[in-house]
Every structure is written in C-alpha cells, then in structure tokens.
Amino acid sequence: MRVLLIEDTHDVGEAICRRFQQTGHTVDWETDGAAASDILGFTEYDLVILDVMLPGMDGFSILKKLRQAKSGVPVLVLTARSEIDDRVTALDHGADDYLVKPFDFRELEARARVLVRRRSGGDATNLIVCGDISLDRANRNVMVGKREIQLKRREIALLEILASRPGKVFSKEELLDQLFGFDDAAGANAIELYIGRLRKKLDGARARIVTLRGSGYQLISDDGT
Ligand code: CA
C-alpha cells in the first residue's frame, strides 16, 4: 500500500517510515501540514497517517479539507494528548481511527491493515486468495497451494495490489504510484522487471499475471475466483 505520513516529530516519523517500509509498503513522509495538504490534492493514497499538531496547517484542518473534497481515503489520526476532546474532534472531522501517543508500532500496523482492508471490500481477514495463491497481509508470506514461496518485499507488495482485485487491469503508472514513493526514482521498466520476476516465482500456480499490451496487467485465476 502507499501511505502518506504527516508527522513533524522526527524520531516518530522515522520509526513509522522504517516499520512500513520493512513490510514492503511505500511511505511518503511530510513534516509540513500545508505541503501535505497540497500533495493530497493530486496524489492517491491507500492510507493517511496524520499527526494533529503540525507546522503550516494543523491535522484537523487537513482532514476537514480532505473530506470536503470528497476524498474517502482512510485516515488514522495520531493524537499527542490523552484528552477525549482530540479524539472526538478527529472522528467528527472524518477520521477513521486514532491512536494516542505513545503507541506500540505493532498496534499501528494492525490498525492500518484493518482500515485498508475495510476499504478494499471489507474482508474480515488478512488473507487474500486468488486461485491457489494466498497472501497473508499480516505475516507477509505467500503460499501457492501448500508451498510457501520466497518473494522480496516489493514483489509481495505488487502481488498484494494485483490480488486484492483479481481481474482488474492495473496500468504501469498505477503500479508505479503504489509501489514507489516520491523518493524512489523508478521508471516503467522497473514494473516490467518486477512483473517478470513475480511471474517466474508464481509459475505453476492456478492463477497468472496477464499482460494487456498498452493497457497494463491483471491477475487472473484459472478457476474464475
Ligand atoms: Ca506534531
């Protein structure tokens, strides 16, 4: 998933970035509220992690503006204080969830997964299945039938995108956006490379990645699931 993290406290921001990147997610990290709000106007994210007290523009104003623009992106607010007021304000402004600092990073990851899952069709589990391929979003492992296959983290992230909506055609640009953040200089040929590697590793599975010339890629199962 592609995450926008808006947090001005350096060590907190760095720790969140590291945790999410370790599991193959793409994180764009902004420390200024106004700059982050601008980015949200032209970039699609799967999740926004939002601090409240920020330079430039505060978290609640960012959230309000986002919801006024009819964006449905899941937002998880990090509140520094334990006062109930902040939590109520966050939810009233359209936050999907909140965490009170200091928090456990495992809890942040778990809640992030729930929000993304809820948005991608409301699955009740962390398991994505297509044909005999299953991907566990929490443990980041991939099975083909009963055999676990070894994938690099970006390969898992790519499979996660394709398998979350089997049959949907994803353009190279969409995949690039979701797999790489602003800081990674990757081109369309990087996608071809990852697709090639993933296809090789999924060889023999009852689902395959189909290339549609000029439009993109889709994951199709052999048994119509
Ligand atoms: Ca702050």
mmCIF file of C-alpha atoms and ligand atoms in Angstrom:
data_model
loop_
_atom_site.group_PDB
_atom_site.id
_atom_site.type_symbol
_atom_site.label_atom_id
_atom_site.label_comp_id
_atom_site.label_asym_id
_atom_site.label_seq_id
_atom_site.Cartn_x
_atom_site.Cartn_y
_atom_site.Cartn_z
ATOM 1 C CA MET A 1 0.000 0.000 0.000
ATOM 2 C CA ARG A 2 1.025 3.593 -0.471
ATOM 3 C CA VAL A 3 0.953 5.639 2.710
ATOM 4 C CA LEU A 4 1.192 9.374 3.309
ATOM 5 C CA LEU A 5 2.662 10.056 6.729
ATOM 6 C CA ILE A 6 2.212 13.577 8.058
ATOM 7 C CA GLU A 7 4.280 13.944 11.216
ATOM 8 C CA ASP A 8 6.710 16.669 12.270
ATOM 9 C CA THR A 9 8.377 14.820 15.159
ATOM 10 C CA HIS A 10 11.456 13.409 13.526
ATOM 11 C CA ASP A 11 12.057 10.243 15.541
ATOM 12 C CA VAL A 12 8.386 9.222 15.428
ATOM 13 C CA GLY A 13 8.228 9.831 11.659
ATOM 14 C CA GLU A 14 11.419 7.941 11.041
ATOM 15 C CA ALA A 15 10.289 4.942 13.106
ATOM 16 C CA ILE A 16 6.922 4.739 11.318
ATOM 17 C CA CYS A 17 8.600 5.011 7.900
ATOM 18 C CA ARG A 18 11.023 2.250 8.752
ATOM 19 C CA ARG A 19 8.326 -0.100 10.055
ATOM 20 C CA PHE A 20 6.128 0.292 6.987
ATOM 21 C CA GLN A 21 8.983 0.127 4.503
ATOM 22 C CA GLN A 22 10.267 -3.077 6.100
ATOM 23 C CA THR A 23 6.998 -4.747 5.172
ATOM 24 C CA GLY A 24 7.200 -3.552 1.571
ATOM 25 C CA HIS A 25 4.913 -0.539 1.772
ATOM 26 C CA THR A 26 5.648 2.794 0.174
ATOM 27 C CA VAL A 27 5.709 5.770 2.509
ATOM 28 C CA ASP A 28 5.807 9.433 1.552
ATOM 29 C CA TRP A 29 6.687 11.420 4.650
ATOM 30 C CA GLU A 30 5.772 15.083 5.027
ATOM 31 C CA THR A 31 6.542 17.262 8.055
ATOM 32 C CA ASP A 32 4.658 20.388 6.964
ATOM 33 C CA GLY A 33 0.866 20.410 7.150
ATOM 34 C CA ALA A 34 0.262 22.803 4.256
ATOM 35 C CA ALA A 35 2.614 20.907 1.919
ATOM 36 C CA ALA A 36 0.950 17.613 2.863
ATOM 37 C CA SER A 37 -2.499 19.027 2.189
ATOM 38 C CA ASP A 38 -1.358 20.109 -1.299
ATOM 39 C CA ILE A 39 0.012 16.628 -2.046
ATOM 40 C CA LEU A 40 -3.314 15.081 -1.034
ATOM 41 C CA GLY A 41 -4.942 17.203 -3.714
ATOM 42 C CA PHE A 42 -3.174 15.374 -6.528
ATOM 43 C CA THR A 43 -1.916 12.016 -5.218
ATOM 44 C CA GLU A 44 -3.903 8.851 -4.420
ATOM 45 C CA TYR A 45 -3.037 7.051 -1.200
ATOM 46 C CA ASP A 46 -4.300 3.889 0.449
ATOM 47 C CA LEU A 47 -3.850 5.358 3.906
ATOM 48 C CA VAL A 48 -3.024 8.679 5.576
ATOM 49 C CA ILE A 49 -1.380 8.717 8.999
ATOM 50 C CA LEU A 50 -1.932 12.176 10.407
ATOM 51 C CA ASP A 51 -0.465 13.999 13.388
ATOM 52 C CA VAL A 52 -2.559 16.809 14.930
ATOM 53 C CA MET A 53 -0.054 19.494 15.919
ATOM 54 C CA LEU A 54 1.811 20.439 12.749
ATOM 55 C CA PRO A 55 3.536 23.486 11.288
ATOM 56 C CA GLY A 56 1.841 25.058 8.269
ATOM 57 C CA MET A 57 -1.619 23.579 8.791
ATOM 58 C CA ASP A 58 -2.917 21.506 11.712
ATOM 59 C CA GLY A 59 -4.127 17.935 11.298
ATOM 60 C CA PHE A 60 -7.812 18.694 11.833
ATOM 61 C CA SER A 61 -7.797 21.362 9.096
ATOM 62 C CA ILE A 62 -6.094 18.937 6.699
ATOM 63 C CA LEU A 63 -8.720 16.326 7.484
ATOM 64 C CA LYS A 64 -11.595 18.767 7.079
ATOM 65 C CA LYS A 65 -10.295 19.941 3.706
ATOM 66 C CA LEU A 66 -9.774 16.348 2.558
ATOM 67 C CA ARG A 67 -13.331 15.313 3.423
ATOM 68 C CA GLN A 68 -14.765 18.485 1.880
ATOM 69 C CA ALA A 69 -13.047 17.438 -1.337
ATOM 70 C CA LYS A 70 -14.982 14.125 -1.032
ATOM 71 C CA SER A 71 -11.892 12.010 -0.564
ATOM 72 C CA GLY A 72 -12.633 8.656 1.048
ATOM 73 C CA VAL A 73 -9.025 7.746 1.797
ATOM 74 C CA PRO A 74 -8.737 6.092 5.242
ATOM 75 C CA VAL A 75 -7.191 8.475 7.798
ATOM 76 C CA LEU A 76 -5.647 7.399 11.075
ATOM 77 C CA VAL A 77 -5.012 10.314 13.437
ATOM 78 C CA LEU A 78 -2.167 10.318 15.942
ATOM 79 C CA THR A 79 -3.165 12.380 18.938
ATOM 80 C CA ALA A 80 -0.479 13.513 21.344
ATOM 81 C CA ARG A 81 -2.799 14.105 24.239
ATOM 82 C CA SER A 82 -4.987 11.638 26.022
ATOM 83 C CA GLU A 83 -7.811 14.155 26.303
ATOM 84 C CA ILE A 84 -11.064 12.884 24.916
ATOM 85 C CA ASP A 85 -11.593 16.181 23.030
ATOM 86 C CA ASP A 86 -8.953 15.469 20.399
ATOM 87 C CA ARG A 87 -10.277 12.005 19.721
ATOM 88 C CA VAL A 88 -13.840 13.238 19.379
ATOM 89 C CA THR A 89 -12.731 16.096 17.101
ATOM 90 C CA ALA A 90 -10.781 13.651 14.941
ATOM 91 C CA LEU A 91 -13.756 11.351 14.466
ATOM 92 C CA ASP A 92 -16.123 14.286 13.915
ATOM 93 C CA HIS A 93 -13.882 15.579 11.158
ATOM 94 C CA GLY A 94 -13.979 12.247 9.348
ATOM 95 C CA ALA A 95 -11.037 10.284 10.770
ATOM 96 C CA ASP A 96 -11.466 6.510 10.519
ATOM 97 C CA ASP A 97 -9.443 5.731 13.613
ATOM 98 C CA TYR A 98 -6.996 7.281 16.061
ATOM 99 C CA LEU A 99 -4.079 6.279 18.245
ATOM 100 C CA VAL A 100 -2.879 8.105 21.326
ATOM 101 C CA LYS A 101 0.856 8.716 21.575
ATOM 102 C CA PRO A 102 2.966 6.987 22.683
ATOM 103 C CA PHE A 103 1.707 3.897 20.910
ATOM 104 C CA ASP A 104 3.001 0.459 20.092
ATOM 105 C CA PHE A 105 4.088 0.205 16.442
ATOM 106 C CA ARG A 106 2.545 -3.229 16.132
ATOM 107 C CA GLU A 107 -0.789 -1.716 17.063
ATOM 108 C CA LEU A 108 -0.346 0.998 14.447
ATOM 109 C CA GLU A 109 0.403 -1.614 11.783
ATOM 110 C CA ALA A 110 -2.565 -3.759 12.793
ATOM 111 C CA ARG A 111 -4.954 -0.814 12.720
ATOM 112 C CA ALA A 112 -3.556 0.331 9.370
ATOM 113 C CA ARG A 113 -4.261 -3.121 7.936
ATOM 114 C CA VAL A 114 -7.833 -3.057 9.224
ATOM 115 C CA LEU A 115 -8.510 0.325 7.621
ATOM 116 C CA VAL A 116 -7.056 -0.665 4.257
ATOM 117 C CA ARG A 117 -8.897 -3.979 4.326
ATOM 118 C CA ARG A 118 -12.176 -2.293 5.135
ATOM 119 C CA ARG A 119 -11.761 -0.010 2.156
ATOM 120 C CA SER A 120 -10.792 -2.723 -0.311
ATOM 121 C CA GLY A 121 -14.103 -4.528 0.094
ATOM 122 C CA GLY A 122 -14.430 -5.218 3.794
ATOM 123 C CA ASP A 123 -12.615 -8.561 4.025
ATOM 124 C CA ALA A 124 -12.667 -9.803 7.581
ATOM 125 C CA THR A 125 -9.265 -11.433 7.421
ATOM 126 C CA ASN A 126 -5.727 -10.628 6.413
ATOM 127 C CA LEU A 127 -5.741 -13.352 3.777
ATOM 128 C CA ILE A 128 -6.028 -12.501 0.083
ATOM 129 C CA VAL A 129 -6.730 -15.502 -2.130
ATOM 130 C CA CYS A 130 -6.637 -15.851 -5.901
ATOM 131 C CA GLY A 131 -6.684 -19.346 -7.424
ATOM 132 C CA ASP A 132 -4.381 -21.366 -5.180
ATOM 133 C CA ILE A 133 -2.272 -18.330 -4.306
ATOM 134 C CA SER A 134 -2.795 -16.929 -0.825
ATOM 135 C CA LEU A 135 -1.113 -13.882 0.625
ATOM 136 C CA ASP A 136 -1.138 -13.116 4.332
ATOM 137 C CA ARG A 137 -1.067 -9.365 4.762
ATOM 138 C CA ALA A 138 -0.014 -9.565 8.398
ATOM 139 C CA ASN A 139 2.827 -12.075 8.147
ATOM 140 C CA ARG A 140 3.784 -11.061 4.601
ATOM 141 C CA ASN A 141 4.043 -14.616 3.361
ATOM 142 C CA VAL A 142 2.773 -16.098 0.129
ATOM 143 C CA MET A 143 1.657 -19.669 -0.456
ATOM 144 C CA VAL A 144 0.963 -21.453 -3.713
ATOM 145 C CA GLY A 145 -1.151 -24.403 -2.625
ATOM 146 C CA LYS A 146 0.677 -25.768 0.400
ATOM 147 C CA ARG A 147 4.081 -24.496 -0.709
ATOM 148 C CA GLU A 148 5.448 -21.229 0.652
ATOM 149 C CA ILE A 149 7.235 -19.186 -1.979
ATOM 150 C CA GLN A 150 10.023 -16.740 -1.253
ATOM 151 C CA LEU A 151 9.288 -13.248 -2.520
ATOM 152 C CA LYS A 152 11.123 -9.981 -1.965
ATOM 153 C CA ARG A 153 9.102 -7.293 -0.180
ATOM 154 C CA ARG A 154 8.312 -5.279 -3.304
ATOM 155 C CA GLU A 155 7.261 -8.455 -5.110
ATOM 156 C CA ILE A 156 4.838 -9.166 -2.252
ATOM 157 C CA ALA A 157 3.557 -5.594 -2.409
ATOM 158 C CA LEU A 158 2.998 -5.926 -6.165
ATOM 159 C CA LEU A 159 1.173 -9.238 -5.736
ATOM 160 C CA GLU A 160 -0.910 -7.672 -2.954
ATOM 161 C CA ILE A 161 -2.069 -4.914 -5.303
ATOM 162 C CA LEU A 162 -2.933 -7.295 -8.153
ATOM 163 C CA ALA A 163 -4.523 -9.980 -5.960
ATOM 164 C CA SER A 164 -6.637 -7.546 -3.965
ATOM 165 C CA ARG A 165 -8.707 -7.032 -7.116
ATOM 166 C CA PRO A 166 -8.388 -10.052 -9.400
ATOM 167 C CA GLY A 167 -9.336 -9.302 -12.998
ATOM 168 C CA LYS A 168 -8.829 -5.566 -12.643
ATOM 169 C CA VAL A 169 -6.356 -4.137 -15.133
ATOM 170 C CA PHE A 170 -3.690 -2.008 -13.465
ATOM 171 C CA SER A 171 -1.741 0.354 -15.693
ATOM 172 C CA LYS A 172 2.023 0.638 -15.290
ATOM 173 C CA GLU A 173 1.538 4.165 -13.956
ATOM 174 C CA GLU A 174 -0.899 2.984 -11.261
ATOM 175 C CA LEU A 175 1.503 0.253 -10.175
ATOM 176 C CA LEU A 176 4.427 2.682 -10.167
ATOM 177 C CA ASP A 177 2.443 5.082 -7.975
ATOM 178 C CA GLN A 178 1.522 2.404 -5.497
ATOM 179 C CA LEU A 179 4.878 0.651 -5.359
ATOM 180 C CA PHE A 180 7.245 3.573 -5.276
ATOM 181 C CA GLY A 181 7.105 6.869 -3.399
ATOM 182 C CA PHE A 182 8.355 10.276 -4.451
ATOM 183 C CA ASP A 183 11.844 9.499 -3.216
ATOM 184 C CA ASP A 184 12.379 6.429 -5.364
ATOM 185 C CA ALA A 185 13.415 7.189 -8.892
ATOM 186 C CA ALA A 186 11.799 4.264 -10.671
ATOM 187 C CA GLY A 187 10.617 4.067 -14.251
ATOM 188 C CA ALA A 188 8.077 1.951 -16.078
ATOM 189 C CA ASN A 189 10.761 -0.633 -16.823
ATOM 190 C CA ALA A 190 11.037 -1.295 -13.063
ATOM 191 C CA ILE A 191 7.442 -2.518 -13.174
ATOM 192 C CA GLU A 192 8.245 -4.814 -16.113
ATOM 193 C CA LEU A 193 11.155 -6.184 -14.133
ATOM 194 C CA TYR A 194 9.078 -6.894 -11.011
ATOM 195 C CA ILE A 195 6.229 -8.388 -13.046
ATOM 196 C CA GLY A 196 8.741 -10.680 -14.777
ATOM 197 C CA ARG A 197 10.234 -11.882 -11.504
ATOM 198 C CA LEU A 198 6.868 -12.362 -9.851
ATOM 199 C CA ARG A 199 5.530 -14.289 -12.821
ATOM 200 C CA LYS A 200 8.508 -16.633 -12.709
ATOM 201 C CA LYS A 201 8.067 -17.303 -8.994
ATOM 202 C CA LEU A 202 4.327 -17.928 -9.408
ATOM 203 C CA ASP A 203 4.949 -20.423 -12.199
ATOM 204 C CA GLY A 204 2.762 -23.495 -11.696
ATOM 205 C CA ALA A 205 0.119 -21.654 -9.651
ATOM 206 C CA ARG A 206 -3.547 -21.766 -10.608
ATOM 207 C CA ALA A 207 -3.505 -18.030 -11.279
ATOM 208 C CA ARG A 208 -1.377 -15.944 -13.574
ATOM 209 C CA ILE A 209 -0.391 -12.412 -14.413
ATOM 210 C CA VAL A 210 -1.671 -11.412 -17.824
ATOM 211 C CA THR A 211 -0.089 -8.597 -19.824
ATOM 212 C CA LEU A 212 -2.514 -6.471 -21.820
ATOM 213 C CA ARG A 213 -0.399 -4.637 -24.342
ATOM 214 C CA GLY A 214 -0.683 -0.905 -23.977
ATOM 215 C CA SER A 215 -3.021 -1.029 -21.006
ATOM 216 C CA GLY A 216 -1.444 -2.945 -18.160
ATOM 217 C CA TYR A 217 -1.521 -6.096 -16.076
ATOM 218 C CA GLN A 218 -4.110 -8.222 -14.332
ATOM 219 C CA LEU A 219 -4.099 -11.284 -12.129
ATOM 220 C CA ILE A 220 -6.485 -13.997 -13.301
ATOM 221 C CA SER A 221 -7.210 -17.281 -11.590
ATOM 222 C CA ASP A 222 -7.719 -20.462 -13.603
ATOM 223 C CA ASP A 223 -10.889 -21.305 -11.713
ATOM 224 C CA GLY A 224 -12.631 -17.972 -12.004
ATOM 225 C CA THR A 225 -12.202 -16.781 -8.397
HETATM 226 CA CA CA B 1 3.372 17.263 15.939
#
